[in-house]
PDB file of C-alpha atoms in Angstrom:
ATOM      1  CA  MET O   1     234.286 113.010  92.884  1.00  0.00           C
ATOM      2  CA  ASN O   2     231.250 111.900  91.006  1.00  0.00           C
ATOM      3  CA  LEU O   3     229.161 108.793  92.011  1.00  0.00           C
ATOM      4  CA  PRO O   4     228.234 106.742  88.976  1.00  0.00           C
ATOM      5  CA  SER O   5     224.499 106.892  88.220  1.00  0.00           C
ATOM      6  CA  SER O   6     224.492 103.099  88.077  1.00  0.00           C
ATOM      7  CA  GLU O   7     225.064 103.060  91.824  1.00  0.00           C
ATOM      8  CA  ILE O   8     221.788 104.806  92.598  1.00  0.00           C
ATOM      9  CA  THR O   9     218.513 103.065  91.787  1.00  0.00           C
ATOM     10  CA  PRO O  10     215.601 105.204  90.602  1.00  0.00           C
ATOM     11  CA  GLU O  11     212.368 104.782  92.436  1.00  0.00           C
ATOM     12  CA  SER O  12     210.614 103.276  89.427  1.00  0.00           C
ATOM     13  CA  VAL O  13     213.267 100.715  89.001  1.00  0.00           C
ATOM     14  CA  TYR O  14     213.274  99.879  92.638  1.00  0.00           C
ATOM     15  CA  LEU O  15     209.544  99.401  92.821  1.00  0.00           C
ATOM     16  CA  SER O  16     209.609  97.089  89.874  1.00  0.00           C
ATOM     17  CA  ARG O  17     212.555  95.134  91.333  1.00  0.00           C
ATOM     18  CA  ARG O  18     210.827  94.858  94.718  1.00  0.00           C
ATOM     19  CA  GLU O  19     207.937  92.917  93.002  1.00  0.00           C
ATOM     20  CA  LEU O  20     210.401  90.652  91.297  1.00  0.00           C
ATOM     21  CA  MET O  21     212.268  90.054  94.480  1.00  0.00           C
ATOM     22  CA  LYS O  22     209.212  88.829  96.296  1.00  0.00           C
ATOM     23  CA  GLY O  23     209.868  85.479  94.688  1.00  0.00           C
ATOM     24  CA  ALA O  24     213.692  85.515  94.758  1.00  0.00           C
ATOM     25  CA  GLY O  25     213.710  86.745  98.424  1.00  0.00           C
ATOM     26  CA  ALA O  26     211.806  83.608  99.543  1.00  0.00           C
ATOM     27  CA  ILE O  27     214.538  81.194  98.482  1.00  0.00           C
ATOM     28  CA  ALA O  28     216.214  79.804 101.593  1.00  0.00           C
ATOM     29  CA  LEU O  29     219.889  80.481 101.278  1.00  0.00           C
ATOM     30  CA  ALA O  30     222.364  80.756 104.043  1.00  0.00           C
ATOM     31  CA  SER O  31     224.714  83.442 103.331  1.00  0.00           C
ATOM     32  CA  GLY O  32     226.149  86.498 105.148  1.00  0.00           C
ATOM     33  CA  ILE O  33     226.699  90.064 105.933  1.00  0.00           C
ATOM     34  CA  ALA O  34     228.211  92.113 108.722  1.00  0.00           C
ATOM     35  CA  GLY O  35     231.605  91.956 110.358  1.00  0.00           C
ATOM     36  CA  CYS O  36     233.136  89.565 107.939  1.00  0.00           C
ATOM     37  CA  ALA O  37     236.143  88.667 109.915  1.00  0.00           C
ATOM     38  CA  GLY O  38     237.415  85.226 111.005  1.00  0.00           C
ATOM     39  CA  GLN O  39     238.341  82.159 109.115  1.00  0.00           C
ATOM     40  CA  PRO O  40     236.625  81.242 105.737  1.00  0.00           C
ATOM     41  CA  LEU O  41     233.796  78.899 106.075  1.00  0.00           C
ATOM     42  CA  GLU O  42     232.140  76.362 103.644  1.00  0.00           C
ATOM     43  CA  PRO O  43     229.780  78.426 101.437  1.00  0.00           C
ATOM     44  CA  PRO O  44     226.114  77.923 102.051  1.00  0.00           C
ATOM     45  CA  PRO O  45     223.784  76.298  99.365  1.00  0.00           C
ATOM     46  CA  THR O  46     223.084  78.239  96.254  1.00  0.00           C
ATOM     47  CA  ALA O  47     219.818  79.359  94.883  1.00  0.00           C
ATOM     48  CA  PRO O  48     218.669  78.320  91.494  1.00  0.00           C
ATOM     49  CA  PRO O  49     220.474  80.550  88.967  1.00  0.00           C
ATOM     50  CA  ASP O  50     217.337  81.488  87.140  1.00  0.00           C
ATOM     51  CA  ALA O  51     215.759  82.919  90.282  1.00  0.00           C
ATOM     52  CA  LEU O  52     218.671  85.248  90.871  1.00  0.00           C
ATOM     53  CA  ALA O  53     218.741  86.207  87.121  1.00  0.00           C
ATOM     54  CA  GLU O  54     215.333  87.813  87.549  1.00  0.00           C
ATOM     55  CA  ALA O  55     216.690  90.315  90.084  1.00  0.00           C
ATOM     56  CA  GLN O  56     218.014  93.785  89.424  1.00  0.00           C
ATOM     57  CA  SER O  57     221.860  93.821  89.003  1.00  0.00           C
ATOM     58  CA  ASP O  58     224.587  95.960  90.034  1.00  0.00           C
ATOM     59  CA  GLU O  59     226.526  98.080  87.442  1.00  0.00           C
ATOM     60  CA  LEU O  60     228.788  95.105  86.553  1.00  0.00           C
ATOM     61  CA  GLY O  61     225.625  92.997  85.723  1.00  0.00           C
ATOM     62  CA  ALA O  62     225.706  90.915  88.942  1.00  0.00           C
ATOM     63  CA  ALA O  63     222.249  89.919  90.288  1.00  0.00           C
ATOM     64  CA  LEU O  64     221.193  91.133  93.892  1.00  0.00           C
ATOM     65  CA  THR O  65     221.589  88.761  96.718  1.00  0.00           C
ATOM     66  CA  PRO O  66     218.042  87.693  97.889  1.00  0.00           C
ATOM     67  CA  TYR O  67     216.697  89.400 100.917  1.00  0.00           C
ATOM     68  CA  GLU O  68     216.320  86.196 102.793  1.00  0.00           C
ATOM     69  CA  ALA O  69     220.034  85.433 102.270  1.00  0.00           C
ATOM     70  CA  VAL O  70     221.187  88.843 103.354  1.00  0.00           C
ATOM     71  CA  THR O  71     219.262  88.563 106.582  1.00  0.00           C
ATOM     72  CA  SER O  72     219.621  84.769 107.507  1.00  0.00           C
ATOM     73  CA  TYR O  73     223.384  84.224 107.632  1.00  0.00           C
ATOM     74  CA  ASN O  74     225.345  86.880 109.454  1.00  0.00           C
ATOM     75  CA  ASN O  75     228.681  87.906 111.003  1.00  0.00           C
ATOM     76  CA  PHE O  76     227.885  89.894 114.166  1.00  0.00           C
ATOM     77  CA  TYR O  77     230.078  88.895 116.899  1.00  0.00           C
ATOM     78  CA  GLU O  78     228.367  90.970 119.534  1.00  0.00           C
ATOM     79  CA  PHE O  79     225.650  88.263 119.272  1.00  0.00           C
ATOM     80  CA  SER O  80     227.555  85.146 118.315  1.00  0.00           C
ATOM     81  CA  THR O  81     230.420  83.784 116.352  1.00  0.00           C
ATOM     82  CA  SER O  82     227.955  81.404 114.784  1.00  0.00           C
ATOM     83  CA  LYS O  83     226.592  82.969 111.566  1.00  0.00           C
ATOM     84  CA  GLU O  84     223.395  80.861 111.792  1.00  0.00           C
ATOM     85  CA  ALA O  85     222.778  81.797 115.425  1.00  0.00           C
ATOM     86  CA  VAL O  86     222.906  85.564 115.025  1.00  0.00           C
ATOM     87  CA  ARG O  87     219.373  85.987 113.514  1.00  0.00           C
ATOM     88  CA  VAL O  88     217.957  83.952 116.527  1.00  0.00           C
ATOM     89  CA  LEU O  89     220.005  85.535 119.150  1.00  0.00           C
ATOM     90  CA  SER O  90     219.323  89.163 117.895  1.00  0.00           C
ATOM     91  CA  LYS O  91     215.535  88.683 117.640  1.00  0.00           C
ATOM     92  CA  GLY O  92     213.945  91.246 119.810  1.00  0.00           C
ATOM     93  CA  PHE O  93     217.028  93.454 119.989  1.00  0.00           C
ATOM     94  CA  VAL O  94     215.712  96.936 120.974  1.00  0.00           C
ATOM     95  CA  SER O  95     216.852  99.637 118.513  1.00  0.00           C
ATOM     96  CA  ARG O  96     214.363 102.346 119.334  1.00  0.00           C
ATOM     97  CA  PRO O  97     214.874 104.862 120.918  1.00  0.00           C
ATOM     98  CA  TRP O  98     218.485 105.277 119.708  1.00  0.00           C
ATOM     99  CA  THR O  99     220.921 108.179 119.646  1.00  0.00           C
ATOM    100  CA  ILE O 100     224.255 108.727 117.802  1.00  0.00           C
ATOM    101  CA  GLU O 101     226.782 111.136 119.343  1.00  0.00           C
ATOM    102  CA  VAL O 102     228.854 113.146 116.711  1.00  0.00           C
ATOM    103  CA  GLY O 103     231.822 114.981 118.345  1.00  0.00           C
ATOM    104  CA  GLY O 104     235.482 115.170 118.836  1.00  0.00           C
ATOM    105  CA  LEU O 105     237.461 117.716 116.723  1.00  0.00           C
ATOM    106  CA  VAL O 106     234.331 119.399 115.339  1.00  0.00           C
ATOM    107  CA  ALA O 107     232.866 122.978 115.475  1.00  0.00           C
ATOM    108  CA  ASN O 108     229.339 121.533 115.856  1.00  0.00           C
ATOM    109  CA  PRO O 109     228.977 118.581 118.097  1.00  0.00           C
ATOM    110  CA  LYS O 110     225.582 117.053 118.270  1.00  0.00           C
ATOM    111  CA  THR O 111     223.533 114.113 119.479  1.00  0.00           C
ATOM    112  CA  TYR O 112     221.035 112.785 116.876  1.00  0.00           C
ATOM    113  CA  GLY O 113     218.085 110.533 117.470  1.00  0.00           C
ATOM    114  CA  ILE O 114     217.659 108.009 114.785  1.00  0.00           C
ATOM    115  CA  GLU O 115     214.487 109.753 113.622  1.00  0.00           C
ATOM    116  CA  ASP O 116     216.390 112.975 113.477  1.00  0.00           C
ATOM    117  CA  LEU O 117     218.824 111.399 110.919  1.00  0.00           C
ATOM    118  CA  LEU O 118     215.966 109.785 109.001  1.00  0.00           C
ATOM    119  CA  SER O 119     214.239 113.253 108.649  1.00  0.00           C
ATOM    120  CA  THR O 120     217.330 115.447 108.331  1.00  0.00           C
ATOM    121  CA  PHE O 121     219.243 113.434 105.598  1.00  0.00           C
ATOM    122  CA  ASP O 122     217.491 112.286 102.318  1.00  0.00           C
ATOM    123  CA  GLN O 123     217.541 108.522 102.256  1.00  0.00           C
ATOM    124  CA  GLU O 124     218.774 106.981  98.871  1.00  0.00           C
ATOM    125  CA  GLU O 125     219.242 103.577  97.602  1.00  0.00           C
ATOM    126  CA  ARG O 126     222.831 102.266  96.624  1.00  0.00           C
ATOM    127  CA  ILE O 127     223.467  99.014  95.133  1.00  0.00           C
ATOM    128  CA  TYR O 128     226.906  98.020  96.424  1.00  0.00           C
ATOM    129  CA  ARG O 129     228.938  94.900  96.435  1.00  0.00           C
ATOM    130  CA  LEU O 130     229.958  93.457  99.728  1.00  0.00           C
ATOM    131  CA  ARG O 131     233.273  91.405  99.877  1.00  0.00           C
ATOM    132  CA  CYS O 132     233.934  89.566 102.992  1.00  0.00           C
ATOM    133  CA  VAL O 133     237.456  89.023 104.183  1.00  0.00           C
ATOM    134  CA  GLU O 134     236.501  85.299 104.498  1.00  0.00           C
ATOM    135  CA  GLY O 135     236.248  85.023 100.741  1.00  0.00           C
ATOM    136  CA  TRP O 136     232.615  85.353  99.920  1.00  0.00           C
ATOM    137  CA  SER O 137     230.546  88.195  98.586  1.00  0.00           C
ATOM    138  CA  MET O 138     227.119  89.690  98.067  1.00  0.00           C
ATOM    139  CA  VAL O 139     225.305  92.391  96.037  1.00  0.00           C
ATOM    140  CA  ILE O 140     222.989  94.545  98.266  1.00  0.00           C
ATOM    141  CA  PRO O 141     220.526  97.358  97.729  1.00  0.00           C
ATOM    142  CA  TRP O 142     221.268  99.554 100.816  1.00  0.00           C
ATOM    143  CA  LEU O 143     219.193 102.498 101.982  1.00  0.00           C
ATOM    144  CA  GLY O 144     220.950 105.395 103.706  1.00  0.00           C
ATOM    145  CA  PHE O 145     222.716 108.677 103.117  1.00  0.00           C
ATOM    146  CA  PRO O 146     226.412 109.728 102.598  1.00  0.00           C
ATOM    147  CA  LEU O 147     228.440 109.960 105.775  1.00  0.00           C
ATOM    148  CA  ALA O 148     229.984 113.109 104.319  1.00  0.00           C
ATOM    149  CA  SER O 149     226.584 114.895 104.691  1.00  0.00           C
ATOM    150  CA  LEU O 150     226.679 114.330 108.533  1.00  0.00           C
ATOM    151  CA  LEU O 151     230.356 115.173 108.767  1.00  0.00           C
ATOM    152  CA  ALA O 152     229.771 118.420 106.880  1.00  0.00           C
ATOM    153  CA  LYS O 153     227.216 119.508 109.429  1.00  0.00           C
ATOM    154  CA  ALA O 154     229.626 118.736 112.167  1.00  0.00           C
ATOM    155  CA  GLU O 155     232.453 120.791 110.436  1.00  0.00           C
ATOM    156  CA  PRO O 156     235.661 118.979 111.316  1.00  0.00           C
ATOM    157  CA  SER O 157     238.624 121.094 112.501  1.00  0.00           C
ATOM    158  CA  ALA O 158     241.817 121.361 110.698  1.00  0.00           C
ATOM    159  CA  ALA O 159     243.342 118.975 113.226  1.00  0.00           C
ATOM    160  CA  ALA O 160     240.898 116.164 112.381  1.00  0.00           C
ATOM    161  CA  ARG O 161     242.510 113.442 110.346  1.00  0.00           C
ATOM    162  CA  TYR O 162     240.509 110.329 111.187  1.00  0.00           C
ATOM    163  CA  VAL O 163     236.934 109.321 111.960  1.00  0.00           C
ATOM    164  CA  ARG O 164     236.367 106.900 114.862  1.00  0.00           C
ATOM    165  CA  PHE O 165     233.221 104.753 115.072  1.00  0.00           C
ATOM    166  CA  GLU O 166     231.899 103.061 118.251  1.00  0.00           C
ATOM    167  CA  ALA O 167     229.242 100.425 118.381  1.00  0.00           C
ATOM    168  CA  VAL O 168     226.733  99.917 121.228  1.00  0.00           C
ATOM    169  CA  LEU O 169     227.879  98.094 124.316  1.00  0.00           C
ATOM    170  CA  ASP O 170     225.031  96.232 125.596  1.00  0.00           C
ATOM    171  CA  LYS O 171     225.787  92.894 127.141  1.00  0.00           C
ATOM    172  CA  GLU O 172     222.272  92.187 128.282  1.00  0.00           C
ATOM    173  CA  GLN O 173     221.004  92.204 124.693  1.00  0.00           C
ATOM    174  CA  MET O 174     224.254  91.013 123.106  1.00  0.00           C
ATOM    175  CA  PRO O 175     225.549  87.716 124.693  1.00  0.00           C
ATOM    176  CA  GLY O 176     228.588  87.731 122.429  1.00  0.00           C
ATOM    177  CA  GLN O 177     230.017  90.688 124.259  1.00  0.00           C
ATOM    178  CA  GLY O 178     230.784  88.383 127.205  1.00  0.00           C
ATOM    179  CA  SER O 179     233.684  86.956 125.189  1.00  0.00           C
ATOM    180  CA  ARG O 180     237.050  88.172 126.697  1.00  0.00           C
ATOM    181  CA  PHE O 181     238.821  87.515 123.313  1.00  0.00           C
ATOM    182  CA  TYR O 182     237.617  90.864 121.948  1.00  0.00           C
ATOM    183  CA  THR O 183     238.020  94.385 123.166  1.00  0.00           C
ATOM    184  CA  TRP O 184     234.393  95.669 123.518  1.00  0.00           C
ATOM    185  CA  PRO O 185     232.739  97.920 122.317  1.00  0.00           C
ATOM    186  CA  TYR O 186     233.436  97.257 118.490  1.00  0.00           C
ATOM    187  CA  VAL O 187     235.484 100.184 117.264  1.00  0.00           C
ATOM    188  CA  GLU O 188     236.414 100.964 113.658  1.00  0.00           C
ATOM    189  CA  GLY O 189     237.825 103.732 111.854  1.00  0.00           C
ATOM    190  CA  LEU O 190     238.438 105.586 108.432  1.00  0.00           C
ATOM    191  CA  ARG O 191     240.762 108.322 107.318  1.00  0.00           C
ATOM    192  CA  LEU O 192     238.843 111.461 106.914  1.00  0.00           C
ATOM    193  CA  ASP O 193     239.210 111.616 103.148  1.00  0.00           C
ATOM    194  CA  GLU O 194     237.930 107.957 102.991  1.00  0.00           C
ATOM    195  CA  ALA O 195     234.959 108.979 105.213  1.00  0.00           C
ATOM    196  CA  MET O 196     234.178 111.955 103.004  1.00  0.00           C
ATOM    197  CA  ASN O 197     234.290 109.804  99.837  1.00  0.00           C
ATOM    198  CA  ALA O 198     231.011 109.696  97.885  1.00  0.00           C
ATOM    199  CA  LEU O 199     230.564 106.090  98.208  1.00  0.00           C
ATOM    200  CA  THR O 200     230.874 105.914 102.001  1.00  0.00           C
ATOM    201  CA  LEU O 201     227.406 105.350 103.364  1.00  0.00           C
ATOM    202  CA  LEU O 202     225.535 105.412 106.638  1.00  0.00           C
ATOM    203  CA  SER O 203     222.886 102.777 106.153  1.00  0.00           C
ATOM    204  CA  THR O 204     219.510 102.655 107.783  1.00  0.00           C
ATOM    205  CA  GLY O 205     217.978  99.916 105.696  1.00  0.00           C
ATOM    206  CA  LEU O 206     218.181  97.408 102.888  1.00  0.00           C
ATOM    207  CA  TYR O 207     215.742  96.206 100.250  1.00  0.00           C
ATOM    208  CA  GLY O 208     213.473  99.191 101.074  1.00  0.00           C
ATOM    209  CA  LYS O 209     213.014  98.130 104.632  1.00  0.00           C
ATOM    210  CA  GLN O 210     214.491  99.145 107.887  1.00  0.00           C
ATOM    211  CA  LEU O 211     217.642  97.321 109.008  1.00  0.00           C
ATOM    212  CA  LEU O 212     216.964  94.157 111.033  1.00  0.00           C
ATOM    213  CA  PRO O 213     219.098  93.568 114.199  1.00  0.00           C
ATOM    214  CA  GLN O 214     221.297  91.013 112.540  1.00  0.00           C
ATOM    215  CA  ASN O 215     222.149  93.554 109.908  1.00  0.00           C
ATOM    216  CA  GLY O 216     223.153  96.335 112.339  1.00  0.00           C
ATOM    217  CA  ALA O 217     219.920  98.029 113.237  1.00  0.00           C
ATOM    218  CA  PRO O 218     219.319 100.938 113.426  1.00  0.00           C
ATOM    219  CA  ILE O 219     222.394 102.340 111.561  1.00  0.00           C
ATOM    220  CA  ARG O 220     225.558 101.041 110.268  1.00  0.00           C
ATOM    221  CA  LEU O 221     228.512 101.953 108.010  1.00  0.00           C
ATOM    222  CA  VAL O 222     228.974 100.562 104.554  1.00  0.00           C
ATOM    223  CA  VAL O 223     232.358 101.127 102.878  1.00  0.00           C
ATOM    224  CA  PRO O 224     232.087  99.013  99.667  1.00  0.00           C
ATOM    225  CA  TRP O 225     235.806  99.020  98.579  1.00  0.00           C
ATOM    226  CA  LYS O 226     236.970  97.612 101.993  1.00  0.00           C
ATOM    227  CA  TYR O 227     236.505  94.206 103.544  1.00  0.00           C
ATOM    228  CA  GLY O 228     233.133  93.928 105.315  1.00  0.00           C
ATOM    229  CA  PHE O 229     234.474  93.999 108.817  1.00  0.00           C
ATOM    230  CA  LYS O 230     235.221  97.625 108.384  1.00  0.00           C
ATOM    231  CA  SER O 231     231.412  98.392 108.116  1.00  0.00           C
ATOM    232  CA  ILE O 232     230.673  98.620 111.726  1.00  0.00           C
ATOM    233  CA  LYS O 233     227.039  98.049 112.894  1.00  0.00           C
ATOM    234  CA  SER O 234     224.670  99.414 115.431  1.00  0.00           C
ATOM    235  CA  ILE O 235     226.649 102.667 115.796  1.00  0.00           C
ATOM    236  CA  VAL O 236     226.198 104.924 118.850  1.00  0.00           C
ATOM    237  CA  ARG O 237     229.267 107.381 118.510  1.00  0.00           C
ATOM    238  CA  ILE O 238     231.157 108.978 115.698  1.00  0.00           C
ATOM    239  CA  ASP O 239     234.239 111.120 116.650  1.00  0.00           C
ATOM    240  CA  LEU O 240     236.631 113.114 114.566  1.00  0.00           C
ATOM    241  CA  VAL O 241     240.149 112.640 115.969  1.00  0.00           C
ATOM    242  CA  GLU O 242     243.747 113.390 115.142  1.00  0.00           C
ATOM    243  CA  GLU O 243     245.364 109.978 115.772  1.00  0.00           C
ATOM    244  CA  MET O 244     244.475 106.715 113.824  1.00  0.00           C
ATOM    245  CA  PRO O 245     241.832 104.665 115.805  1.00  0.00           C
ATOM    246  CA  ASN O 246     242.728 101.218 116.980  1.00  0.00           C
ATOM    247  CA  SER O 247     239.959  98.889 115.897  1.00  0.00           C
ATOM    248  CA  LEU O 248     238.581  95.752 117.512  1.00  0.00           C
ATOM    249  CA  TRP O 249     240.178  93.480 114.914  1.00  0.00           C
ATOM    250  CA  MET O 250     243.530  95.343 115.085  1.00  0.00           C
ATOM    251  CA  ASP O 251     243.425  94.565 118.881  1.00  0.00           C
ATOM    252  CA  ALA O 252     242.262  90.935 118.499  1.00  0.00           C
ATOM    253  CA  ALA O 253     244.570  89.855 115.651  1.00  0.00           C
ATOM    254  CA  PRO O 254     247.036  92.662 114.689  1.00  0.00           C
ATOM    255  CA  HIS O 255     249.055  90.256 112.424  1.00  0.00           C
ATOM    256  CA  GLU O 256     246.026  89.549 110.381  1.00  0.00           C
ATOM    257  CA  TYR O 257     243.815  92.704 110.286  1.00  0.00           C
ATOM    258  CA  GLY O 258     245.185  96.152 109.552  1.00  0.00           C
ATOM    259  CA  PHE O 259     243.648  99.618 109.611  1.00  0.00           C
ATOM    260  CA  PHE O 260     242.976 100.089 105.869  1.00  0.00           C
ATOM    261  CA  ALA O 261     241.649  96.591 104.927  1.00  0.00           C
ATOM    262  CA  ASN O 262     241.200  97.541 101.284  1.00  0.00           C
ATOM    263  CA  VAL O 263     239.980  94.672  99.057  1.00  0.00           C
ATOM    264  CA  ASN O 264     243.147  93.596  97.339  1.00  0.00           C
ATOM    265  CA  PRO O 265     243.303  90.253  95.509  1.00  0.00           C
ATOM    266  CA  LYS O 266     247.114  90.457  95.324  1.00  0.00           C
ATOM    267  CA  VAL O 267     247.561  90.408  99.137  1.00  0.00           C
ATOM    268  CA  PRO O 268     246.607  87.118 100.714  1.00  0.00           C
ATOM    269  CA  HIS O 269     245.261  86.909 104.260  1.00  0.00           C
ATOM    270  CA  PRO O 270     247.863  85.082 106.306  1.00  0.00           C
ATOM    271  CA  ARG O 271     245.693  81.965 106.363  1.00  0.00           C
ATOM    272  CA  TRP O 272     244.032  82.025 102.870  1.00  0.00           C
ATOM    273  CA  SER O 273     244.151  83.645  99.457  1.00  0.00           C
ATOM    274  CA  GLN O 274     242.075  86.651  98.504  1.00  0.00           C
ATOM    275  CA  ALA O 275     242.444  86.145  94.671  1.00  0.00           C
ATOM    276  CA  SER O 276     238.878  84.842  94.316  1.00  0.00           C
ATOM    277  CA  GLU O 277     235.579  84.802  95.965  1.00  0.00           C
ATOM    278  CA  ARG O 278     232.274  82.962  96.273  1.00  0.00           C
ATOM    279  CA  ARG O 279     229.398  85.306  95.204  1.00  0.00           C
ATOM    280  CA  ILE O 280     226.421  83.874  97.237  1.00  0.00           C
ATOM    281  CA  GLY O 281     224.007  82.304  94.696  1.00  0.00           C
ATOM    282  CA  GLU O 282     226.559  81.370  92.317  1.00  0.00           C
ATOM    283  CA  LEU O 283     228.200  77.860  91.767  1.00  0.00           C
ATOM    284  CA  LYS O 284     231.680  78.951  90.810  1.00  0.00           C
ATOM    285  CA  ARG O 285     234.152  81.254  92.380  1.00  0.00           C
ATOM    286  CA  ARG O 286     234.941  84.556  90.622  1.00  0.00           C
ATOM    287  CA  GLU O 287     237.999  86.697  90.484  1.00  0.00           C
ATOM    288  CA  THR O 288     238.197  89.363  93.262  1.00  0.00           C
ATOM    289  CA  LEU O 289     238.639  92.916  91.865  1.00  0.00           C
ATOM    290  CA  MET O 290     240.960  95.399  93.342  1.00  0.00           C
ATOM    291  CA  PHE O 291     239.089  97.827  95.587  1.00  0.00           C
ATOM    292  CA  ASN O 292     236.102  95.350  95.123  1.00  0.00           C
ATOM    293  CA  GLY O 293     235.714  97.095  91.593  1.00  0.00           C
ATOM    294  CA  TYR O 294     235.485 100.659  92.942  1.00  0.00           C
ATOM    295  CA  GLY O 295     239.051 101.653  92.002  1.00  0.00           C
ATOM    296  CA  GLN O 296     237.787 104.483  89.761  1.00  0.00           C
ATOM    297  CA  GLN O 297     236.221 106.170  92.650  1.00  0.00           C
ATOM    298  CA  VAL O 298     238.830 105.499  95.413  1.00  0.00           C
ATOM    299  CA  ALA O 299     242.246 104.493  94.012  1.00  0.00           C
ATOM    300  CA  MET O 300     243.461 108.088  94.099  1.00  0.00           C
ATOM    301  CA  LEU O 301     243.051 108.033  97.912  1.00  0.00           C
ATOM    302  CA  TYR O 302     246.076 105.729  98.165  1.00  0.00           C
ATOM    303  CA  ASP O 303     248.471 107.117  95.533  1.00  0.00           C
ATOM    304  CA  GLY O 304     251.989 106.585  96.668  1.00  0.00           C
ATOM    305  CA  MET O 305     251.109 104.064  99.438  1.00  0.00           C
ATOM    306  CA  ASP O 306     252.391 100.555  99.604  1.00  0.00           C
ATOM    307  CA  LEU O 307     249.025  98.637  99.370  1.00  0.00           C
ATOM    308  CA  ALA O 308     250.724  95.465 100.256  1.00  0.00           C
ATOM    309  CA  ARG O 309     251.791  96.905 103.451  1.00  0.00           C
ATOM    310  CA  TRP O 310     248.438  98.311 104.378  1.00  0.00           C
ATOM    311  CA  TYR O 311     246.450  95.037 104.473  1.00  0.00           C
TER     312      TYR O 311
END
């Protein structure tokens, strides 16, 4: 499976764009990234269109969402259900030292320090669209490495069919984990073939910088064809398992959030439509694309499945 070259930004282009984004990134937008689950909220104010037009775009021609926006309005329920509060409550979150255990049904279980991952796996930049289940979206230049590279070193056994991800449990640093509505720690999962897809990324940064706490420091998952709540943050454990993992949102609201959570404009959320989205920085809503526009790379994973069933 080939990754389109348009998804990987050359260093020269990135450096040029970084200079351009110094101005665009200073625009005070409220927008969001992270769990992307809950009910749709009124979109934050937009930035002047000309400022966003100067930024580098994704392969569909959409401008990047300014850095200030990506880091100022965040879904991260471990800290708070208030998007505006996350940045404040996560300030000072300690993400060094940090270890990630890789185990389960693998031949080579291993515990990595975050520095080990940064030195072992080449970091590359991917411009991906993020579609939140709440009905808004962003375009973000992530830094990271393919999850498939890490799983290949672990050597999954023949019995492994799914990948289970577990986030940090730290109630002292994360006040939101005091909520009894959710089953902590945050857990998510992918089918093994989804995890091995070339688009699936373990992200360690964005806009050429390390991830900030509100964005999932020091390492998070990015699965661009799925709703954003699948992209679990602040990961401490990755296990290869035989049975489908039960995620936090499947526990909290099983009638609303399923395992696959593929972006599908034809399947409405039980409480709102998914046919359109509000791209942060734009005045009008736009049509939502099947698989968030990544169908060429991932549609074959779901041949024969009833996608309406697997919301």
